[in-house]
XYZ file of C-alpha atoms in Angstrom:
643
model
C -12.084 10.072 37.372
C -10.144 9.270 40.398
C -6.859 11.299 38.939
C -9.093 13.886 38.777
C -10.913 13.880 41.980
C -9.591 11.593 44.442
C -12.682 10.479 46.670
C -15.132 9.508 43.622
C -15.463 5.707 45.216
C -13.838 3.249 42.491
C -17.330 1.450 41.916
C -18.969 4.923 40.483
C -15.964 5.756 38.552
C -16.829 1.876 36.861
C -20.101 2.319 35.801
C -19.704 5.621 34.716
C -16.926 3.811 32.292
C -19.050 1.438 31.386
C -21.807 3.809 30.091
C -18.930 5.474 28.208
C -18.482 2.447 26.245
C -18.190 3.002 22.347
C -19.708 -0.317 21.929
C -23.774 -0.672 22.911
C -23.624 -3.791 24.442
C -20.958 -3.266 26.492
C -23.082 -0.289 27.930
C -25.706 -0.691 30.685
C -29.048 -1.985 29.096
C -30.882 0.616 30.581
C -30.615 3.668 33.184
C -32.318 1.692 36.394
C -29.112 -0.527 35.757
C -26.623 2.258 36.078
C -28.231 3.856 38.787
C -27.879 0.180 41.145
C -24.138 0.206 39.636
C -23.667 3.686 41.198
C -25.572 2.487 44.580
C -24.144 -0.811 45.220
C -20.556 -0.588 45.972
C -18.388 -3.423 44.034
C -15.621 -5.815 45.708
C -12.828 -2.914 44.806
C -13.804 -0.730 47.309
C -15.404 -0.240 50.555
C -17.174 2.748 50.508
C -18.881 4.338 53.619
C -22.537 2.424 53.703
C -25.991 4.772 52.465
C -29.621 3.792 52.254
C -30.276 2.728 49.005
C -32.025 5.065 46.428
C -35.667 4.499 46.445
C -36.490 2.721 43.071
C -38.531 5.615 41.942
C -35.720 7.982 42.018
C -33.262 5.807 40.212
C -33.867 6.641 36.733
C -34.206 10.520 37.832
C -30.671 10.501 39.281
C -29.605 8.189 35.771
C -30.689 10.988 33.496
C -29.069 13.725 36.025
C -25.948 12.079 36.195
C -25.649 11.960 32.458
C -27.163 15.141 31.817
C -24.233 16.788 33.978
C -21.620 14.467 32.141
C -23.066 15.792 28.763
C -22.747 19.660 29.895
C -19.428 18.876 30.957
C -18.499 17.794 27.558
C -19.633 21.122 26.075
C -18.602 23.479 28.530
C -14.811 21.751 28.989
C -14.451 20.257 25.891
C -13.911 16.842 24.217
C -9.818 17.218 25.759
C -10.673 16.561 28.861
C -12.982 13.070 28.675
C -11.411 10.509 29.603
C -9.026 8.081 27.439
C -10.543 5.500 26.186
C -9.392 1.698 27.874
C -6.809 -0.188 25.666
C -9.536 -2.611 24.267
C -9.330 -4.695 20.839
C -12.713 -6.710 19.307
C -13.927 -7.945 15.466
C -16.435 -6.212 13.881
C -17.755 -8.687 11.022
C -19.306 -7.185 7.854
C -22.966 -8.309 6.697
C -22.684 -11.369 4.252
C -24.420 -9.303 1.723
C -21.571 -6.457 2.021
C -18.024 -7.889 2.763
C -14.999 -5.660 2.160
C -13.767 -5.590 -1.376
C -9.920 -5.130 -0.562
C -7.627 -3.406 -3.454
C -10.459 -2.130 -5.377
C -10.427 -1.451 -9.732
C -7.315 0.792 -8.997
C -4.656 0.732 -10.997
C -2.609 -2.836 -10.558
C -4.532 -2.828 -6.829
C -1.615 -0.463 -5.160
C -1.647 2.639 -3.057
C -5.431 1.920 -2.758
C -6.934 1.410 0.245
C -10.242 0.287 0.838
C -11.809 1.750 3.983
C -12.063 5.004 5.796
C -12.511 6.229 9.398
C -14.637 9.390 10.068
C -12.525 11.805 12.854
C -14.666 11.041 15.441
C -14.130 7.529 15.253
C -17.792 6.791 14.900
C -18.550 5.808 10.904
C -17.142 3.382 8.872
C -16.758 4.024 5.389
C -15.579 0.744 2.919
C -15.771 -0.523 -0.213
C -17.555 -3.447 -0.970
C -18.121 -5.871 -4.225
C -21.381 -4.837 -6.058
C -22.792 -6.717 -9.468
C -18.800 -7.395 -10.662
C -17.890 -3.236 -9.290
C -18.043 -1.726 -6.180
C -19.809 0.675 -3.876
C -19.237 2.846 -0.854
C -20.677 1.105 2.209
C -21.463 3.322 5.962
C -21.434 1.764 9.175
C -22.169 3.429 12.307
C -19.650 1.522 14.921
C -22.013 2.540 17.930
C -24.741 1.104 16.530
C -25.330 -2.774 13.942
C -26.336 -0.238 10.828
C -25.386 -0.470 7.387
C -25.973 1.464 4.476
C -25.217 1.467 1.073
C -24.534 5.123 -0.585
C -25.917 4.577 -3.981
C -24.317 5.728 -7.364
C -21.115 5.121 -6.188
C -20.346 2.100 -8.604
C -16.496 2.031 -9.057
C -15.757 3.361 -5.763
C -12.191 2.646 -4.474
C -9.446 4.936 -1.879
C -12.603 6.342 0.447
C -11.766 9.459 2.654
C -13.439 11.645 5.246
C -14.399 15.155 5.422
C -12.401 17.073 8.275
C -16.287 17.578 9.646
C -16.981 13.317 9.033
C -20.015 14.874 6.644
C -18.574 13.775 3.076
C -16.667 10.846 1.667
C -14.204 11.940 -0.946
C -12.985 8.492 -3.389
C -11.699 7.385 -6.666
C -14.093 5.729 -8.930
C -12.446 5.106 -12.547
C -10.259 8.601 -13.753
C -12.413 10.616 -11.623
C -12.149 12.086 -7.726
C -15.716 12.746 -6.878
C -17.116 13.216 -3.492
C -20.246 12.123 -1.833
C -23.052 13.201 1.655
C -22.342 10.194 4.691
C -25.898 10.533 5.303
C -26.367 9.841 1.360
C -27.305 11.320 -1.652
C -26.225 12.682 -5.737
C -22.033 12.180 -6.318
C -20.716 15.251 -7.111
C -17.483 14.768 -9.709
C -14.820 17.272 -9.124
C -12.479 16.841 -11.518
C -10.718 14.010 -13.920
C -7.532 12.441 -12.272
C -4.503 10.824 -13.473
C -3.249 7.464 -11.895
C -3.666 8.707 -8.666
C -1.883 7.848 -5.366
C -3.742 8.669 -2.803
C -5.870 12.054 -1.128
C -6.365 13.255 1.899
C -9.481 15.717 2.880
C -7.786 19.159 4.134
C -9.231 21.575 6.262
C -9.328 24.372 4.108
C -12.266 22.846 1.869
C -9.456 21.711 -0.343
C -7.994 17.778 -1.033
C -4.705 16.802 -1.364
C -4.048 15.119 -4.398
C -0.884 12.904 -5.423
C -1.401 11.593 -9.103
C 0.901 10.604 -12.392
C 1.635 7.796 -9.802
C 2.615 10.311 -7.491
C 5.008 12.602 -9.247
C 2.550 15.265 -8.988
C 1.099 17.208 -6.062
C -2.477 19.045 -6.921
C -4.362 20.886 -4.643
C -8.161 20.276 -5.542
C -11.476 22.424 -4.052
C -13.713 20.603 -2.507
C -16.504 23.099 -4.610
C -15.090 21.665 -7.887
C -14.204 23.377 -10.879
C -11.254 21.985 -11.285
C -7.432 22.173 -9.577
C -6.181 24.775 -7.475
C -2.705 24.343 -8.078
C 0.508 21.576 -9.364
C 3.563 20.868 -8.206
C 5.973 18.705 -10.051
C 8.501 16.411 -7.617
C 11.425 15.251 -8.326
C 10.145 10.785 -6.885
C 6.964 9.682 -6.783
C 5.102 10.140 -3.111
C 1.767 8.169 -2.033
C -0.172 7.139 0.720
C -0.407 11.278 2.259
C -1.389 12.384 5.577
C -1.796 15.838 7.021
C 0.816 17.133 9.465
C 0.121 19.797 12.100
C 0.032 23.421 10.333
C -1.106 21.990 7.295
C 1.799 22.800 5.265
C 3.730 19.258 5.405
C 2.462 15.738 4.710
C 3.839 12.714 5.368
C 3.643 9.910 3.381
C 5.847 6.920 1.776
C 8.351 7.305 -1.568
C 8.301 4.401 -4.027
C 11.420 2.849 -2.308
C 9.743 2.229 0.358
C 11.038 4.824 2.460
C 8.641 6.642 4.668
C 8.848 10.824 4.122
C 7.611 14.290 4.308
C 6.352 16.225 1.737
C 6.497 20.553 1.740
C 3.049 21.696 0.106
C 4.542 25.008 -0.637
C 7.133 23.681 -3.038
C 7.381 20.106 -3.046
C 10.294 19.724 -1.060
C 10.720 16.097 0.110
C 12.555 14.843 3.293
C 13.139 11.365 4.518
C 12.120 10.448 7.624
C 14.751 8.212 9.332
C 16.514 6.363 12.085
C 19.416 9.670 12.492
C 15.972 11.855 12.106
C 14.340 13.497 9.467
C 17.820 14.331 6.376
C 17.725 15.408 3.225
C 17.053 12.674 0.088
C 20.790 13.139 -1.186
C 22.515 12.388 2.192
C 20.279 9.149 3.327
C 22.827 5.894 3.658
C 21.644 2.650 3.220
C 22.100 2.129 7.487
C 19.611 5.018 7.922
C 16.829 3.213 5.923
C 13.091 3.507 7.968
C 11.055 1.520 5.764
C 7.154 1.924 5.969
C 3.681 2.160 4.581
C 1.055 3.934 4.814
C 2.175 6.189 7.554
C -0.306 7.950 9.573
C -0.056 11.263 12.164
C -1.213 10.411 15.725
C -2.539 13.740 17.813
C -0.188 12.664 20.637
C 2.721 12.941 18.804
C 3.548 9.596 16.692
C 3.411 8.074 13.483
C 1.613 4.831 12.717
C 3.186 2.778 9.465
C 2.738 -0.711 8.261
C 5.929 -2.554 7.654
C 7.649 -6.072 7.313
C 4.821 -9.454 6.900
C 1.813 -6.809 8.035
C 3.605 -5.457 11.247
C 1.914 -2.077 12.309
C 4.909 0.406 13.805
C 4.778 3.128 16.386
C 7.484 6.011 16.145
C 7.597 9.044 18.387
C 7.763 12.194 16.140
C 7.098 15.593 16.564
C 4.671 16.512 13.705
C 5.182 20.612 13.605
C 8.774 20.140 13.759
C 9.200 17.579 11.882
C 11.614 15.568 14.798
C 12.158 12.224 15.633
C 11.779 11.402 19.179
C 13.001 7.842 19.873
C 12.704 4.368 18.010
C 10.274 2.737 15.834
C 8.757 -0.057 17.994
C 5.963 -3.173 16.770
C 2.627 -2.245 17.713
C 0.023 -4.413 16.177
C 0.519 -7.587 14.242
C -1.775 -9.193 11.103
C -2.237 -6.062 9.673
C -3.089 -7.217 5.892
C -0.654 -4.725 3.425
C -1.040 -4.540 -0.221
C 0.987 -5.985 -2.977
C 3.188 -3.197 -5.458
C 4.209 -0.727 -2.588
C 2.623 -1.936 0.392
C -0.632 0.048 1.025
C -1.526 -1.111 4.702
C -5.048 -1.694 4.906
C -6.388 0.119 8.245
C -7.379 3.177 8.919
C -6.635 5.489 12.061
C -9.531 8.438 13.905
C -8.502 11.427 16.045
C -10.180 10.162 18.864
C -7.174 7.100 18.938
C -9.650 4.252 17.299
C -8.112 1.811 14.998
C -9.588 -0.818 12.441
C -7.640 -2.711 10.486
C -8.360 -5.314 7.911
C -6.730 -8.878 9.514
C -3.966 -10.312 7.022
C -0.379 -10.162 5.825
C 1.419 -8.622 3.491
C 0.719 -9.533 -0.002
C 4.384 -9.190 -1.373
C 5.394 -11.936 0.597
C 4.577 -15.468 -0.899
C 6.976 -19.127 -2.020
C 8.061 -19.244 -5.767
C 6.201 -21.587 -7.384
C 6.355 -22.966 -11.280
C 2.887 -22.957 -13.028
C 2.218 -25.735 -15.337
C 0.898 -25.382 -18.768
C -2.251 -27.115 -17.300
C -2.592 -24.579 -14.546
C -1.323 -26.316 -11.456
C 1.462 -25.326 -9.469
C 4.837 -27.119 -8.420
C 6.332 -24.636 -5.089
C 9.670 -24.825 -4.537
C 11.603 -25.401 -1.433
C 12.474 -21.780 -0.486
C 10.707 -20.145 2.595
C 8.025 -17.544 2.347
C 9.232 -14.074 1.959
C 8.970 -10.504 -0.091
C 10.395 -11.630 -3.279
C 10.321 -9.697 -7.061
C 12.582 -8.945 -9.588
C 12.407 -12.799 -11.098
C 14.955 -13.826 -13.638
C 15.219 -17.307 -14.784
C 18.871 -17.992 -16.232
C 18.693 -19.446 -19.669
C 19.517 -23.155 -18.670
C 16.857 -22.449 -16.016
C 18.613 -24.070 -13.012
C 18.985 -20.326 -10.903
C 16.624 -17.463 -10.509
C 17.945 -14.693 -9.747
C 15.961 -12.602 -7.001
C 15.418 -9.024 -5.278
C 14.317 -10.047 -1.943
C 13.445 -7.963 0.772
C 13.777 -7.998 5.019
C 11.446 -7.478 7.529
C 12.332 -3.312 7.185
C 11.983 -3.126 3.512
C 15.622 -2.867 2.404
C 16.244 -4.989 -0.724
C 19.283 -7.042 -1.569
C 19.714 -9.404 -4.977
C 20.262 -13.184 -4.365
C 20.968 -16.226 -6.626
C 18.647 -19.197 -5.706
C 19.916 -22.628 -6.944
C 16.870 -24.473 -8.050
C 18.220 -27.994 -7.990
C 20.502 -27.790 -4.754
C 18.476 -24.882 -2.613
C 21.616 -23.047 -2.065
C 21.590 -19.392 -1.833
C 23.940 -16.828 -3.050
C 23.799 -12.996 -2.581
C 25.668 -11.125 -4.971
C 27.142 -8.331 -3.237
C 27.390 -4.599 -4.578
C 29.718 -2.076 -4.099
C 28.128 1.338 -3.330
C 25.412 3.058 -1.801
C 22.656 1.253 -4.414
C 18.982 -0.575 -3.829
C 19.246 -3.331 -6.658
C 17.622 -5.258 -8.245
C 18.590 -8.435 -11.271
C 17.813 -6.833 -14.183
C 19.216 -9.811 -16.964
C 21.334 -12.749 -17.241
C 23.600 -12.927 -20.489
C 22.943 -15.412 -23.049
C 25.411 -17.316 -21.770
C 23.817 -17.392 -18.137
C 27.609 -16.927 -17.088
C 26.938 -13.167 -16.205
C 23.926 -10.771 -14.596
C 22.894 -7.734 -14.980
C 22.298 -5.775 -12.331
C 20.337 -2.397 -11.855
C 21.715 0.130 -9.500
C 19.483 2.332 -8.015
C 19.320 5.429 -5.584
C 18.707 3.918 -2.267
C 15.376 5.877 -1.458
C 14.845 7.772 -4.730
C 13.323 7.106 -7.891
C 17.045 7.597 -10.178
C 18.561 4.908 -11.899
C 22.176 4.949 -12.303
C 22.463 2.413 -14.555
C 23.973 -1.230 -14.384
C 26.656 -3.769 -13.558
C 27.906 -6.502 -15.144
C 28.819 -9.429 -12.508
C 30.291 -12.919 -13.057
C 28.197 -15.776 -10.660
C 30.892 -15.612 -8.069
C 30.390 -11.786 -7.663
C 32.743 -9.900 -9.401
C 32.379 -6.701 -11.070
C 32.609 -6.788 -14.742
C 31.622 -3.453 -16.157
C 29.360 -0.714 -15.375
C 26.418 0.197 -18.133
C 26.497 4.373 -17.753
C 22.826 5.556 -18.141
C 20.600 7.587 -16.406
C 16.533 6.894 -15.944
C 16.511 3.491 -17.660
C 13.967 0.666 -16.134
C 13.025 -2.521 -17.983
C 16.706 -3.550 -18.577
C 17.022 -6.290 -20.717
C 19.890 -8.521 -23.151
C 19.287 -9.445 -26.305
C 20.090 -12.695 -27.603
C 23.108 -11.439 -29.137
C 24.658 -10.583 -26.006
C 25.635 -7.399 -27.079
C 22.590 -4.823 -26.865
C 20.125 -4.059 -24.845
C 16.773 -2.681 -24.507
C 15.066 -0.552 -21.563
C 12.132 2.021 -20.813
C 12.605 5.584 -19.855
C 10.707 5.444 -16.831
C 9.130 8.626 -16.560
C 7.572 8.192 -20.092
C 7.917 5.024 -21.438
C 9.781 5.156 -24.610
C 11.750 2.803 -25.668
C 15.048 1.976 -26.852
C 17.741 0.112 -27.971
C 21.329 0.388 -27.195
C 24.909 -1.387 -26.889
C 25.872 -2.985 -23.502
C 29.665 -1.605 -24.282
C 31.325 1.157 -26.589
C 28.556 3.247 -28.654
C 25.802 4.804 -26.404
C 23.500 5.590 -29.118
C 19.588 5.461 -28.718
C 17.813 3.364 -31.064
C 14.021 4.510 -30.739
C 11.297 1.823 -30.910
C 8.018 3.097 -31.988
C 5.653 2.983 -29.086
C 5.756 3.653 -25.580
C 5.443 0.703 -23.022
C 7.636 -0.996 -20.265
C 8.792 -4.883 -19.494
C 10.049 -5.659 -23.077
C 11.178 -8.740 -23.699
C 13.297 -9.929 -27.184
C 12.504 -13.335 -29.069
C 14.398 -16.199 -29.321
C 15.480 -15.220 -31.982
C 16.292 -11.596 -30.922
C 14.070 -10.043 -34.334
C 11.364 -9.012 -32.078
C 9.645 -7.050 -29.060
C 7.017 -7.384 -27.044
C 5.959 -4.965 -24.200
C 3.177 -3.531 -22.075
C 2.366 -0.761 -23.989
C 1.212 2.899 -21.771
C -2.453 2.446 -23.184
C -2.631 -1.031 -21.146
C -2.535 -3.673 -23.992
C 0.393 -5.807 -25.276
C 2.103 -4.610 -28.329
C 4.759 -6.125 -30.513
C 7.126 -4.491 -32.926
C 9.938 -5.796 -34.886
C 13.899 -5.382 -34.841
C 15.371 -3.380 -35.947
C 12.680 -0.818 -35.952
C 10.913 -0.227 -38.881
C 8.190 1.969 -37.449
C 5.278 -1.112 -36.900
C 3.838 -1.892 -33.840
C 1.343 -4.938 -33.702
C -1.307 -5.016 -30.964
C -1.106 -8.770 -29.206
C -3.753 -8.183 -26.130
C -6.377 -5.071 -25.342
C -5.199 -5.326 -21.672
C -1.832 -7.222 -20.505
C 1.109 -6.652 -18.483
C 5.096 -7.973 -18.671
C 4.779 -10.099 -21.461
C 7.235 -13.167 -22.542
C 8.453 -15.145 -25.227
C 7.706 -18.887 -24.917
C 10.985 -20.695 -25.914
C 10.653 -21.708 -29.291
C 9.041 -17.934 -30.284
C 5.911 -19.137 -30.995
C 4.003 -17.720 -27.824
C 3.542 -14.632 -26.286
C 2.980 -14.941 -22.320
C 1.643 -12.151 -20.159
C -0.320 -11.099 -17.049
C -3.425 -9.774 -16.265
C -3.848 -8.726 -12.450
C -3.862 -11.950 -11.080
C -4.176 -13.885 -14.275
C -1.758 -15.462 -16.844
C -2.422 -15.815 -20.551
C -0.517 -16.834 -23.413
C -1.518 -16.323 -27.242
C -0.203 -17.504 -30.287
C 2.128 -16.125 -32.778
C 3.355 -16.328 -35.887
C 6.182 -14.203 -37.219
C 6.907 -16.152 -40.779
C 6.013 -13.923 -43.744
C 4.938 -10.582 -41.546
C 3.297 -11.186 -37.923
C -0.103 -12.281 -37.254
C -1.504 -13.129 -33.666
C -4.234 -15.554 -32.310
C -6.971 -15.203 -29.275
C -5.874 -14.955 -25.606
C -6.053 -18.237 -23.794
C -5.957 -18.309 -20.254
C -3.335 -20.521 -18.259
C -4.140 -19.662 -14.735
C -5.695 -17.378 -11.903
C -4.741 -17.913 -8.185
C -3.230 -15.434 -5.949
C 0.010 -14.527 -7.766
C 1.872 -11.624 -6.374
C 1.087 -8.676 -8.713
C 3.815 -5.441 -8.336
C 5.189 -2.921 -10.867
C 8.460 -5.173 -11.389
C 8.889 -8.761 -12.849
C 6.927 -11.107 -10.565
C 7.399 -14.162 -13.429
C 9.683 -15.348 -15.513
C 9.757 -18.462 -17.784
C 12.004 -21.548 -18.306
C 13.162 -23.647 -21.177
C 10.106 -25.762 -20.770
C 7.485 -22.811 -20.913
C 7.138 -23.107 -17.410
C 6.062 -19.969 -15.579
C 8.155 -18.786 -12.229
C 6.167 -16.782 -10.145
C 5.588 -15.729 -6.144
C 2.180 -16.704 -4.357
C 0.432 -15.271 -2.151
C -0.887 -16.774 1.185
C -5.017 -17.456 0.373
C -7.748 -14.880 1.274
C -8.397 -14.655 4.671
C -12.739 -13.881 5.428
C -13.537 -10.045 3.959
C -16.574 -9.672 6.530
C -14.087 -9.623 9.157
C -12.035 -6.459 10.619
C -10.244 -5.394 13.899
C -11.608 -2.794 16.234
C -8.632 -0.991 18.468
C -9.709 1.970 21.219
C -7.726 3.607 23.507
C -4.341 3.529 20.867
C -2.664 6.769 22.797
C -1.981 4.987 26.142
C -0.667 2.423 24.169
C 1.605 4.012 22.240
C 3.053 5.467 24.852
C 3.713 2.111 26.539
C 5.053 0.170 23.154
C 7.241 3.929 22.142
C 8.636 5.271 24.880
C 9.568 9.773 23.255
C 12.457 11.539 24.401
C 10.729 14.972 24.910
């Protein structure tokens, strides 16, 4: 008040900050209170002395006072209240309703699990109901919860531009639902979607087909608007000013904006916002989740659960100065890093306390369940590849900004070795040779979703040959050191082909990704595109044997007689026979802790049917979230812009 009128005494401009207060209890219990806080001077000032109010009149000049504070908000508008104080609190969730973080999306990423309304003032998050989930309301201003019924399978809440709806995910469907509660309404089938954001327009934003498509849904139903096809995969979108960009986060990693007239992407990075062909690996800006501020910044979630503040220019799509730490403990998801908080126009922020979920230590899990960690410090590791003796693993392992790099761990001495690659790549170990004398590795666009094949390198680094193909994931050597077999990774057929000389596709019947040879190189085992495990012999002959109903990455146990795969957080392994045709045993389970679940290998087994995986640090409470207010100030202390 005082920068706006510079002889309101500091002692009124107090308490009429403290009956602003978003919280109740940190308002005045009743209006005889605020009227002594206005009467009494406090210790900060000295204000000429007055006859105190009589008590009678107290409450009267209360309910004046507020009543000429409320038709100031309506005749000048909500831009000219006052900011909001800096402040930071818990809010803990009622023991019957705690916060069911990931959700039933697919593999748990690009799913978030709560939602701010744009005034700041509801909560909206999912929470754990009879083995699904719901949509739970809570009004921040006030200790009131409600559950929105029929909204089993709820996961990805979002607001209404008016805070009256919650749009979500629940299954293959994007449905919307009233805050103040009532019928669902379903507005169309999705597929594998990526996030959505509520436009103004009484239209969503849609990214689904894991983000490789851009759909424009109304919010009446009947079905989409419009597609667009891109050229990478784009999650986690937000609305820009103008409403005809969105920025959001490509599969890399690498935070970008999105055209919703034609699906032109743009990374956003430190030399400013460039095209996707002209990014270097020393312009990388590595995010999650990024969000637009009104006062001109974006919000992302980065590193071990680091919130980051950079000063951009929404309509023009500028950067204005560097990224800069803003929160820490922000919990981030595993696969590509879905932060887990959730950001209102007014400047409030809640945020579910954590870390990130990639990071973890490589452990080996025993046949009987336990685990054995190994000396190596915590960090974002994936990609695993046992070499055949099973004294190295071979690692992608990623810094505090995202930007990946493959290293050699020696299990026996600790030692490290990063294998060095020539190029502008992101790789990634995709196989050692039978041998265990050479490694594959895959080289990658370094923001985009194009393979350019593989490498060949010796253990001390240098190049052998280059494997020339285009769109291959999945690589992997067979036995015979001489072919190989990989995915197409936008649709998930597979095939065989030679490492060297003839580049002829051998196709395996089925679609699926992460397959694996035997021992004894006559046979394949994948995650097939319907979810289950699947098995079919080599050379083709057209069969394909279903191992597991649902199952990720599976792997041969080292005498052939075992398949081993995930579920989620779970391992299983189930028995196998392949003499005289194939037949296949019952699921058994080996263990369920918190592994590190992502789209690439996050396991890989040795000679003695040992599994190498990556842990995760335990749950932290799920009735307990952070409360920011006042984030503009703030921003503008941490992130300096160069208007």
């Amino acid at each position: 008040l005082t920068g706006l009128r510079k002889n309101v005494p500091p002692h009124v401009e107090s308490a009429i900050h403290r009956a602003l207060e978003k919280i109740p209890a940190d308002r005045f219990a009743s209006a005889s209170q605020f009227a002594g806080a206005l009467a009494a001077a406090g210790p900060a000032g000295r204000p000429r002395r007055r006859a105190p109010l009589p008590r009678i009149l107290a409450p009267l000049v209360a309910v004046a006072l507020g009543a000429g504070l409320l038709a100031g908000w309506v005749l000048f508008g909500r831009h000219q209240a006052m900011p909001a104080p800096y402040r930071r609190w818990s809010l803990l969730l009622p023991v019957t309703a705690p916060i069911a973080l990931t959700g039933p999306g697919p593999l748990g990423a690009w799913q978030s699990a709560l939602a701010l309304s744009p005034d700041g003032e509801v909560l909206a998050y999912v929470a754990p109901h009879d083995g699904t989930t719901r949509i739970v309301v809570r009004s921040l201003g006030q200790d009131t919860t409600v559950v929105l019924s029929a909204t089993e399978g709820a996961y990805h809440p979002f607001f209404s531009p008016d805070g009256k709806w919650i749009g979500f995910f629940s299954g293959n469907e994007l449905r919307k639902v009233p805050v103040a509660g009532g019928s669902p309404v379903t507005l169309l089938k999705v597929d594998r979607p990526v996030g959505a954001v509520w436009a103004a327009r009484d239209s969503i934003l849609l990214m689904e087909h894991e983000g490789f498509n851009l759909r424009w849904v109304p919010t009446s139903g009947g079905g989409s608007d419009s597609t667009i096809a891109l050229t990478n995969q784009f999650g986690t979108p937000d609305l820009l000013p103008g409403g005809r960009w969105a920025v959001g986060q490509l599969s890399s990693g690498q935070l970008a904006t999105l055209s919703l007239d034609d699906g032109r992407l743009e990374a956003i990075t430190r030399r400013g916002v460039l095209p996707l062909d002209s990014v270097k690996q020393a312009d990388l800006l590595m995010g999650a989740s990024p969000k637009w501020v009104a006062s001109g910044y974006l919000v992302f979630g980065t590193g071990d659960g680091v919130l980051m503040a950079l000063p951009f220019d929404g309509a023009r799509r500028r950067v204005l100065g560097q990224a800069a730490p803003l929160l820490a403990g922000v919990r981030m998801e595993e696969g590509f890093g879905y932060t887990e908080y959730a950001l209102a126009q007014d400047g409030t922020l809640i945020f579910v306390p954590g870390a990130n979920q990639n990071y973890g230590r490589i452990a080996f899990v025993n046949r009987n369940g336990t685990l054995d960690t190994l000396p190596f410090p915590r960090g974002s590791y994936t990609q695993l590849r046992l070499s055949p003796d099973g004294r190295r693993l071979a690692v992608q392992r990623r810094d505090a900004l995202m930007s990946g790099e493959v290293v050699v761990l020696e299990l026996e001495t600790g030692q490290r070795q990063r294998i060095a690659v020539e190029g502008n790549y992101r790789t990634f170990p995709a196989s050692w040779s039978p041998s265990g004398a050479e490694l594959l590795i895959g080289l990658w666009d370094p923001i985009q979703f194009l393979n350019h094949g593989a490498r060949l390198y010796t253990l001390g680094g240098v190049p052998l040959f280059d494997v020339r193909i285009r769109g291959a994931s999945y690589m992997n050597i067979a036995p015979n050191g001489k072919d190989f077999v990989f995915s197409d990774w936008r649709t998930g057929e597979l095939f065989l082909r030679s490492l060297q000389g003839d580049s002829t596709r051998i196709r395996v019947p089925g679609r699926g990704f992460a397959a694996s040879f035997s021992p004894d190189g006559r046979w394949l085992s994948y995650g097939s595109t319907d979810g289950g495990i699947a098995v079919s012999p080599v050379p083709p002959t057209g069969a394909v044997y279903q191992v597991a109903e649902r199952g990720q990455q599976p792997l041969w146990s080292p005498q052939g007689d075992r398949v081993i795969f995930r579920d989620g957080r779970r391992f299983f392994d189930v028995a196998v026979s392949t003499t005289g045709g194939f037949r296949v045993g019952r699921p058994q389970l080996i263990a369920e802790g918190p592994f590190v679940r992502t789209f690439a290998w996050n396991h890989s087994i040795a000679p003695d049917g040992r599994l190498a995986v990556v842990v995760a640090l335990p749950e932290r409470s799920l009735r307990e979230l952070v409360v920011v207010t006042g984030l503009p100030g703030e921003l503008g202390r941490v992130a300096p812009r160069r208007d």
